[in-house]
Short mmCIF file of C-alpha atoms in Angstrom, two decimals:
data_model
loop_
_atom_site.label_atom_id
_atom_site.label_comp_id
_atom_site.label_asym_id
_atom_site.label_seq_id
_atom_site.Cartn_x
_atom_site.Cartn_y
_atom_site.Cartn_z
CA MET A 1 312.15 151.11 181.49
CA ASP A 2 310.63 148.03 179.49
CA ARG A 3 308.14 146.78 181.91
CA PRO A 4 305.51 149.33 183.78
CA ASN A 5 305.36 149.31 187.48
CA ARG A 6 301.99 149.47 188.40
CA SER A 7 302.73 149.68 192.13
CA GLY A 8 303.07 153.82 191.65
CA PHE A 9 306.78 153.65 192.46
CA PRO A 10 310.04 152.05 190.37
CA TRP A 11 311.16 150.20 192.96
CA LEU A 12 313.56 148.16 190.77
CA LEU A 13 315.02 151.20 189.64
CA VAL A 14 315.57 152.45 193.12
CA ALA A 15 317.26 149.23 193.95
CA GLY A 16 319.62 149.73 191.03
CA ILE A 17 320.40 153.40 191.86
CA VAL A 18 321.23 152.39 195.41
CA CYS A 19 323.68 149.41 194.44
CA ILE A 20 325.25 151.93 191.90
CA GLY A 21 325.91 154.23 194.90
CA PHE A 22 328.07 151.50 196.49
CA ILE A 23 330.56 151.67 193.95
CA LEU A 24 330.77 155.39 193.21
CA ARG A 25 332.95 155.85 196.60
CA GLY A 26 333.84 152.41 198.39
CA PRO A 27 336.25 151.17 195.75
CA ILE A 28 338.58 154.51 195.94
CA VAL A 29 338.32 154.87 199.64
CA ALA A 30 339.59 151.47 200.00
CA VAL A 31 342.89 152.91 199.00
CA ALA A 32 343.57 155.18 201.96
CA PRO A 33 343.65 152.29 204.72
CA VAL A 34 346.40 149.87 202.84
CA SER A 35 348.35 153.14 201.21
CA GLY A 36 351.31 152.30 203.59
CA GLU A 37 351.57 149.02 202.43
CA ILE A 38 351.36 149.85 198.72
CA GLY A 39 353.72 152.35 199.25
CA GLN A 40 356.19 149.99 200.61
CA ASP A 41 355.44 147.14 197.87
CA LEU A 42 355.62 149.45 194.81
CA ALA A 43 358.31 152.00 196.29
CA LEU A 44 356.62 155.07 196.14
CA SER A 45 357.28 158.30 197.98
CA ALA A 46 354.80 159.92 200.15
CA ALA A 47 353.86 162.42 197.43
CA GLN A 48 353.01 159.54 195.02
CA ILE A 49 350.80 157.92 197.05
CA GLY A 50 349.32 161.24 197.98
CA LEU A 51 348.60 161.73 194.38
CA LEU A 52 347.17 158.03 194.07
CA THR A 53 344.61 158.79 196.84
CA SER A 54 343.50 162.27 195.23
CA LEU A 55 343.45 161.18 191.57
CA PRO A 56 340.01 160.04 191.68
CA VAL A 57 338.81 163.34 192.92
CA LEU A 58 340.86 165.16 190.21
CA CYS A 59 339.23 162.87 187.33
CA PHE A 60 335.80 164.03 188.95
CA ALA A 61 336.99 167.73 188.31
CA VAL A 62 338.47 167.14 185.22
CA MET A 63 336.21 164.57 183.24
CA THR A 64 333.01 166.04 184.36
CA PRO A 65 332.35 168.31 181.28
CA PHE A 66 333.28 165.29 179.19
CA ALA A 67 331.12 162.74 181.35
CA SER A 68 328.22 165.53 180.69
CA ILE A 69 328.60 165.50 176.83
CA PHE A 70 328.64 161.55 176.95
CA VAL A 71 325.46 161.50 178.69
CA GLY A 72 323.70 163.75 176.41
CA LYS A 73 324.90 162.02 173.66
CA ALA A 74 324.19 158.10 174.91
CA GLY A 75 321.38 158.82 176.96
CA ALA A 76 321.41 158.00 180.64
CA ASN A 77 320.53 154.36 180.49
CA VAL A 78 323.54 153.73 178.35
CA ALA A 79 326.08 156.06 180.47
CA THR A 80 324.99 154.28 183.35
CA THR A 81 325.59 151.00 182.16
CA VAL A 82 329.16 152.09 180.73
CA ALA A 83 329.80 153.98 184.20
CA ILE A 84 329.42 150.39 185.83
CA LEU A 85 331.36 148.33 183.48
CA GLY A 86 334.29 150.93 183.31
CA VAL A 87 334.56 150.78 187.21
CA GLY A 88 334.59 147.26 186.94
CA ILE A 89 337.57 147.56 184.38
CA GLY A 90 339.41 149.99 186.53
CA SER A 91 339.00 147.76 189.44
CA ILE A 92 340.99 144.73 187.46
CA VAL A 93 343.67 146.93 186.10
CA ARG A 94 344.50 148.82 189.39
CA SER A 95 345.05 145.18 191.15
CA ALA A 96 346.79 143.40 188.13
CA GLY A 97 350.18 144.93 188.25
CA GLY A 98 352.88 147.31 189.34
CA VAL A 99 352.95 151.18 189.57
CA GLU A 100 351.58 151.97 186.20
CA ALA A 101 348.87 149.40 186.55
CA THR A 102 347.57 150.79 189.89
CA PHE A 103 348.04 154.67 188.53
CA VAL A 104 346.02 153.70 185.04
CA GLY A 105 343.51 151.62 187.05
CA THR A 106 342.96 154.74 189.55
CA ILE A 107 342.38 156.95 186.68
CA VAL A 108 340.09 154.47 184.79
CA MET A 109 337.86 154.11 188.01
CA GLY A 110 337.80 157.96 188.46
CA ALA A 111 336.82 158.79 185.01
CA PHE A 112 333.89 156.03 184.87
CA ILE A 113 333.03 157.36 188.30
CA THR A 114 332.92 160.82 187.18
CA ILE A 115 329.91 159.20 184.75
CA GLY A 116 328.22 157.82 187.30
CA ASN A 117 328.49 160.97 189.62
CA VAL A 118 326.81 162.94 186.52
CA VAL A 119 324.02 160.51 185.36
CA ILE A 120 322.28 159.24 188.65
CA PRO A 121 320.84 162.74 189.57
CA VAL A 122 319.50 163.10 185.89
CA ILE A 123 317.97 159.52 186.22
CA ILE A 124 316.55 160.27 189.53
CA ARG A 125 314.96 163.55 188.25
CA ARG A 126 313.71 161.71 185.20
CA ASP A 127 312.15 158.73 186.65
CA VAL A 128 311.13 159.12 190.40
CA PRO A 129 308.07 160.84 191.44
CA THR A 130 308.71 164.45 192.66
CA ALA A 131 307.59 163.53 196.31
CA ARG A 132 309.88 160.63 196.53
CA VAL A 133 313.18 162.29 195.04
CA GLY A 134 314.73 163.17 198.53
CA ILE A 135 314.03 159.95 199.84
CA VAL A 136 315.42 158.34 196.85
CA THR A 137 318.92 160.58 196.68
CA GLY A 138 319.09 160.42 200.44
CA ALA A 139 319.25 156.24 199.70
CA TYR A 140 321.60 156.90 196.91
CA THR A 141 323.68 158.91 198.94
CA SER A 142 323.81 156.66 201.92
CA ALA A 143 324.89 154.06 199.60
CA MET A 144 327.84 156.02 198.86
CA ASN A 145 328.72 156.42 202.59
CA VAL A 146 328.01 152.73 203.73
CA SER A 147 330.44 151.75 200.88
CA SER A 148 333.09 154.12 202.20
CA MET A 149 332.68 152.69 205.70
CA ILE A 150 332.63 149.21 204.82
CA THR A 151 335.84 149.31 202.90
CA THR A 152 337.72 151.49 205.28
CA LEU A 153 336.69 148.89 207.83
CA ALA A 154 337.33 145.85 205.87
CA THR A 155 340.18 146.37 203.66
CA VAL A 156 343.09 146.07 206.17
CA PRO A 157 341.95 142.85 207.28
CA LEU A 158 341.38 141.63 203.68
CA ALA A 159 345.04 142.97 203.07
CA ALA A 160 346.17 140.75 206.03
CA ALA A 161 344.76 137.81 204.31
CA PHE A 162 345.25 138.21 200.58
CA GLY A 163 347.67 141.18 200.26
CA TRP A 164 346.63 144.64 199.32
CA ARG A 165 346.16 143.66 195.51
CA GLY A 166 343.61 140.95 196.67
CA ALA A 167 341.94 143.28 198.93
CA LEU A 168 341.22 145.96 196.52
CA ALA A 169 340.19 143.37 194.20
CA ALA A 170 337.62 142.22 196.46
CA TRP A 171 335.51 145.44 196.00
CA ILE A 172 334.82 144.43 192.59
CA GLY A 173 332.02 142.55 194.22
CA PHE A 174 330.24 145.89 194.46
CA VAL A 175 330.36 146.33 190.63
CA VAL A 176 328.93 142.85 189.88
CA LEU A 177 325.99 143.69 192.39
CA ALA A 178 325.36 147.11 190.84
CA ALA A 179 325.87 145.36 187.21
CA ALA A 180 322.80 142.72 188.22
CA ALA A 181 320.63 145.38 190.35
CA TRP A 182 320.89 147.88 186.96
CA LEU A 183 320.00 144.98 184.20
CA VAL A 184 316.97 143.61 186.30
CA ALA A 185 316.02 147.29 186.66
CA THR A 186 316.08 148.31 182.98
CA GLY A 187 316.62 145.33 180.92
CA ARG A 188 317.11 146.03 177.16
CA ALA A 189 316.79 149.64 177.75
CA ALA A 190 320.26 149.39 179.81
CA PHE A 191 321.81 149.13 176.14
CA ARG A 192 319.80 151.48 174.07
CA TRP A 193 321.49 154.28 172.97
CA GLY A 194 320.19 157.92 172.86
CA PRO A 195 317.81 159.46 175.25
CA LEU A 196 314.88 157.72 176.59
CA LYS A 197 311.43 159.11 177.46
CA PRO A 198 311.08 159.40 181.05
CA ALA A 199 309.33 156.40 183.06
CA ILE A 200 306.57 158.91 184.10
CA GLU A 201 305.61 159.21 180.27
CA THR A 202 306.03 155.41 179.65
CA GLY A 203 303.82 153.67 182.50
CA ALA A 204 306.71 153.19 185.01
CA PHE A 205 304.20 154.47 187.50
CA ASP A 206 300.77 155.62 186.96
CA THR A 207 299.83 159.41 186.04
CA VAL A 208 296.66 160.94 185.41
CA ALA A 209 295.67 162.30 182.11
CA ILE A 210 296.08 165.99 181.67
CA ASP A 211 294.82 168.30 178.81
CA THR A 212 297.88 170.04 178.00
CA ARG A 213 296.91 172.25 174.94
CA GLY A 214 296.16 175.03 177.14
CA ILE A 215 299.72 175.15 178.84
CA PRO A 216 302.14 177.54 177.44
CA ILE A 217 305.47 176.53 176.00
CA ALA A 218 308.12 177.29 178.40
CA ALA A 219 310.86 179.79 177.61
CA PRO A 220 314.38 178.37 176.95
CA GLU A 221 316.08 176.87 179.93
CA PRO A 222 318.80 179.07 181.37
CA ARG A 223 322.35 178.42 180.68
CA THR A 224 323.79 177.19 183.80
CA TRP A 225 326.85 179.52 184.42
CA ARG A 226 324.52 182.31 183.96
CA ASN A 227 322.03 181.38 186.52
CA LEU A 228 322.75 182.72 189.49
CA SER A 229 321.01 179.64 191.71
CA ALA A 230 323.08 177.12 189.95
CA VAL A 231 326.50 179.08 190.71
CA LEU A 232 325.38 179.44 194.16
CA LEU A 233 324.82 175.52 194.25
CA ALA A 234 328.19 175.14 192.62
CA LEU A 235 329.82 176.95 195.25
CA ALA A 236 328.06 175.45 198.24
CA PHE A 237 329.16 172.01 196.93
CA ALA A 238 332.92 173.17 196.65
CA GLY A 239 332.33 174.02 200.68
CA GLN A 240 330.75 170.41 201.24
CA ALA A 241 333.62 168.87 199.11
CA PHE A 242 336.49 170.82 200.58
CA SER A 243 335.41 169.94 204.04
CA TYR A 244 334.65 166.65 203.50
CA TYR A 245 337.78 165.73 201.38
CA GLY A 246 340.16 167.73 204.02
CA LEU A 247 338.78 166.15 207.26
CA THR A 248 338.82 162.46 205.52
CA ALA A 249 342.50 163.16 204.83
CA TRP A 250 343.74 164.70 208.10
CA LEU A 251 341.37 163.78 210.90
CA PRO A 252 343.41 160.58 211.59
CA SER A 253 346.42 162.91 212.18
CA ILE A 254 344.50 165.58 214.00
CA LEU A 255 343.45 162.77 216.46
CA VAL A 256 347.01 161.66 216.91
CA ASP A 257 348.60 165.03 217.49
CA GLU A 258 345.57 167.08 219.35
CA VAL A 259 344.27 163.93 221.43
CA GLY A 260 346.92 161.85 221.40
CA TYR A 261 345.44 158.24 219.98
CA SER A 262 347.74 155.94 218.57
CA ALA A 263 347.99 155.67 214.62
CA SER A 264 345.61 152.70 214.35
CA ALA A 265 343.21 153.93 217.35
CA ALA A 266 342.88 157.25 215.28
CA GLY A 267 342.15 155.45 212.10
CA THR A 268 339.49 153.36 213.11
CA SER A 269 338.00 155.83 215.55
CA SER A 270 337.90 158.47 212.58
CA SER A 271 335.15 155.97 210.76
CA VAL A 272 332.65 157.70 213.02
CA PHE A 273 332.99 160.51 210.39
CA GLN A 274 332.00 158.03 207.52
CA ILE A 275 329.24 156.10 209.52
CA ALA A 276 327.11 158.93 211.10
CA ALA A 277 327.20 160.31 207.37
CA VAL A 278 324.18 157.59 206.70
CA VAL A 279 322.38 159.20 209.61
CA GLY A 280 322.34 162.60 207.71
CA ALA A 281 321.54 161.23 204.24
CA LEU A 282 318.44 159.36 205.18
CA GLY A 283 317.42 161.98 207.87
CA VAL A 284 317.70 164.98 205.39
CA PRO A 285 314.99 164.20 203.07
CA LEU A 286 312.24 163.13 205.87
CA ILE A 287 313.04 166.12 207.79
CA SER A 288 312.97 168.33 204.70
CA GLN A 289 309.40 167.35 203.83
CA ARG A 290 307.98 168.85 207.12
CA ILE A 291 310.48 171.80 207.70
CA GLY A 292 311.34 172.61 203.80
CA ILE A 293 314.63 172.46 202.18
CA PRO A 294 315.92 175.93 203.10
CA VAL A 295 315.15 175.41 206.63
CA THR A 296 316.87 171.89 206.34
CA PHE A 297 319.67 173.41 204.73
CA GLY A 298 320.24 175.74 207.58
CA ALA A 299 320.24 172.79 210.09
CA VAL A 300 322.59 170.79 207.81
CA ALA A 301 324.87 173.79 207.74
CA ALA A 302 324.87 174.67 211.87
CA LEU A 303 326.38 170.82 211.95
CA TRP A 304 328.86 171.73 209.54
CA ILE A 305 329.86 174.53 211.03
CA SER A 306 330.26 172.91 214.53
CA PHE A 307 332.69 170.17 213.78
CA PRO A 308 335.99 172.38 212.87
CA LEU A 309 334.78 174.87 215.37
CA GLY A 310 334.94 172.31 218.29
CA MET A 311 337.77 170.66 217.13
CA ILE A 312 339.23 174.21 217.79
CA LEU A 313 337.73 174.85 220.90
CA ALA A 314 337.49 171.75 222.49
CA PRO A 315 339.43 168.84 220.56
CA ASP A 316 338.94 166.26 223.32
CA ALA A 317 335.12 166.25 222.59
CA TRP A 318 336.26 165.18 219.02
CA LEU A 319 333.50 162.08 219.39
CA ALA A 320 330.60 164.87 219.52
CA TRP A 321 332.03 166.94 216.54
CA GLY A 322 333.10 164.17 214.52
CA PHE A 323 329.39 162.75 214.57
CA LEU A 324 327.86 166.00 214.13
CA GLY A 325 330.35 166.71 211.26
CA GLY A 326 329.33 163.20 209.93
CA VAL A 327 325.73 163.81 209.93
CA ALA A 328 326.50 167.01 208.02
CA GLN A 329 328.31 165.82 205.49
CA GLY A 330 325.96 162.92 204.50
CA GLY A 331 323.34 165.42 205.05
CA GLY A 332 325.04 168.33 202.83
CA ILE A 333 325.53 166.35 199.86
CA THR A 334 322.08 164.70 199.75
CA VAL A 335 320.54 168.22 199.99
CA VAL A 336 322.58 169.76 197.36
CA PHE A 337 321.75 166.99 194.97
CA MET A 338 318.15 167.52 196.00
CA LEU A 339 318.34 170.98 194.81
CA ILE A 340 320.05 170.20 191.59
CA VAL A 341 316.87 168.00 190.74
CA GLN A 342 314.39 170.61 192.31
CA LEU A 343 316.04 173.65 190.20
CA ALA A 344 316.36 171.31 186.67
CA MET A 345 313.73 172.26 184.00
CA THR A 346 314.50 169.08 182.11
CA GLY A 347 316.52 166.48 181.29
CA THR A 348 319.15 167.98 179.88
CA HIS A 349 319.04 170.94 182.08
CA ALA A 350 319.33 168.33 184.82
CA ARG A 351 322.63 167.00 183.18
CA ARG A 352 324.21 170.24 183.00
CA LEU A 353 323.70 171.40 186.55
CA SER A 354 324.86 168.05 187.74
CA ALA A 355 327.72 168.60 185.70
CA MET A 356 328.35 172.37 186.60
CA VAL A 357 328.06 171.75 190.32
CA GLN A 358 330.22 168.80 190.37
CA GLY A 359 332.75 169.94 187.99
CA VAL A 360 333.14 173.06 190.34
CA GLY A 361 332.97 171.39 193.85
CA TYR A 362 335.45 168.62 192.93
CA ALA A 363 337.73 170.74 191.24
CA LEU A 364 338.24 172.72 194.46
CA GLY A 365 337.78 169.79 196.92
CA ALA A 366 340.47 168.18 195.21
CA THR A 367 342.66 170.82 196.43
CA SER A 368 341.68 170.76 200.31
CA PRO A 369 344.10 167.65 201.25
CA ALA A 370 347.52 169.67 199.71
CA LEU A 371 346.10 173.07 200.93
CA ILE A 372 345.47 172.05 204.76
CA GLY A 373 348.76 169.90 204.71
CA ALA A 374 350.66 172.92 203.40
CA VAL A 375 349.06 174.91 206.38
CA HIS A 376 350.00 172.39 208.79
CA ASP A 377 353.46 172.26 207.54
CA ALA A 378 353.73 176.20 207.62
CA THR A 379 352.31 176.49 211.26
CA GLY A 380 353.38 173.16 212.91
CA GLU A 381 349.92 172.98 214.52
CA TRP A 382 346.44 172.23 213.57
CA THR A 383 344.46 175.05 214.58
CA LEU A 384 344.61 177.49 211.37
CA PRO A 385 344.50 174.14 209.16
CA VAL A 386 341.04 173.33 210.66
CA GLY A 387 340.07 177.15 210.43
CA VAL A 388 340.56 176.57 206.72
CA VAL A 389 337.93 173.73 206.94
CA LEU A 390 335.53 176.34 208.91
CA ILE A 391 335.82 178.64 206.25
CA ALA A 392 334.85 176.01 204.10
CA THR A 393 331.99 175.24 205.89
CA LEU A 394 331.16 179.35 206.08
CA VAL A 395 331.10 179.13 202.38
CA PHE A 396 328.65 175.83 202.15
CA THR A 397 326.39 177.65 204.38
CA VAL A 398 325.96 181.14 202.99
CA ALA A 399 325.93 180.12 199.16
CA GLY A 400 323.50 177.13 199.69
CA LEU A 401 321.20 179.04 201.94
CA ALA A 402 321.05 181.41 199.30
CA GLY A 403 320.82 178.52 196.46
CA ALA A 404 318.13 177.02 198.46
CA LEU A 405 315.82 179.99 198.85
CA ARG A 406 316.19 180.43 195.13
CA ALA A 407 315.64 177.36 194.16
CA THR A 408 312.81 176.65 196.22
CA GLY A 409 310.71 180.17 196.14
CA PRO A 410 307.69 181.06 194.46
CA ARG A 411 309.83 182.31 191.44
CA ALA A 412 311.51 179.13 191.07
CA ARG A 413 311.29 177.99 187.11
CA ARG A 414 309.80 174.95 186.55
CA ASP A 415 308.84 173.28 182.88
CA PRO A 416 305.52 172.97 182.03
CA ARG A 417 306.08 170.50 179.69
CA ASP A 418 307.20 168.21 182.09
CA PRO A 419 304.19 166.04 183.46
CA ARG A 420 305.63 166.15 186.64
CA ASN A 421 305.50 169.98 187.10
CA ARG A 422 301.79 169.76 186.28
CA HIS A 423 300.92 167.99 189.78
CA PRO A 424 300.69 169.87 192.66
CA ARG A 425 303.78 169.75 195.41
#
């Protein structure tokens, strides 16, 4: 960052991070409410429509390693700038033509959103004071949920007025907002190639001078795939992603078949799952400051388990289960990202951890809608498919709790060369 912030907190940068959160989920979720209209206009089969809605998640899984490499080469600032521009280009292409443009634009969006997924935890780790990491992470994940809610509710009315292409193109407004906020926050540094020093070292917020001559050089950072804590977080994120994408895809159908709602009422009602996520995303950082991350993780896991278990035992009370599950999915992704930042020893390590955890998580999460649908087709009911989600929430619970205890325990490794690690936590 070019301009120091003497107030002690990089407010402009955080505003930029939050605005970027709006483009990392909302524009891709916007397809689902108008998928029927898209399929009819472009003569797409149900399988092709399913592929269109799952392509971004597949991109997250496939492109994450390449996104990590790009972030390492270009630096976090340039990578973020490129991600914003790429999402904008993909949005324009997706709304510009026929079948080919729709699929190509969706792939382009997915690829550049993947860069954003990887780089934002790196920026938070690099530039946000340790005591505020949880709050900023919660605000970032809340922005993703809020944008998903807005696009879910507003895309259909926009499509009625302007057609589905106009409705999808309208969300370029999120991209413009993100670009403006990011450029205001970073200035010329947004285009400066290569790794930059963190804001804590360049005066973005005040630090205390410390004599570092007696501090030993840290051991080399562990390889992510050989680090049990990292593997556990990857499994936890896989359980989180599998549960989220499976329920996002099939909750309206479950409400139609099990509760007796109409298709339109089920689609509107299921938005509670997205709305409640804001509570979890903002609440988890505040609660974790009081009771610690492991206990907070346990509470989130209990809420996650309650959703599929409640839908199996008492589907008529779906509103309670949907709200609790929404809080859990917003809190779940927040607490995993907090643990990534907590576990990371250096900026490079943060990038690799972010890429590994998200790559594994999204790879498994992308299979969820198809697998749950296949189980439903085989059984003709929803008990066993929802039971598959229950298993995923149990994976989230067991792996995540173990990873949280390891990442926050007294033996968790820190890099003493990082100025933030010289301050008491």
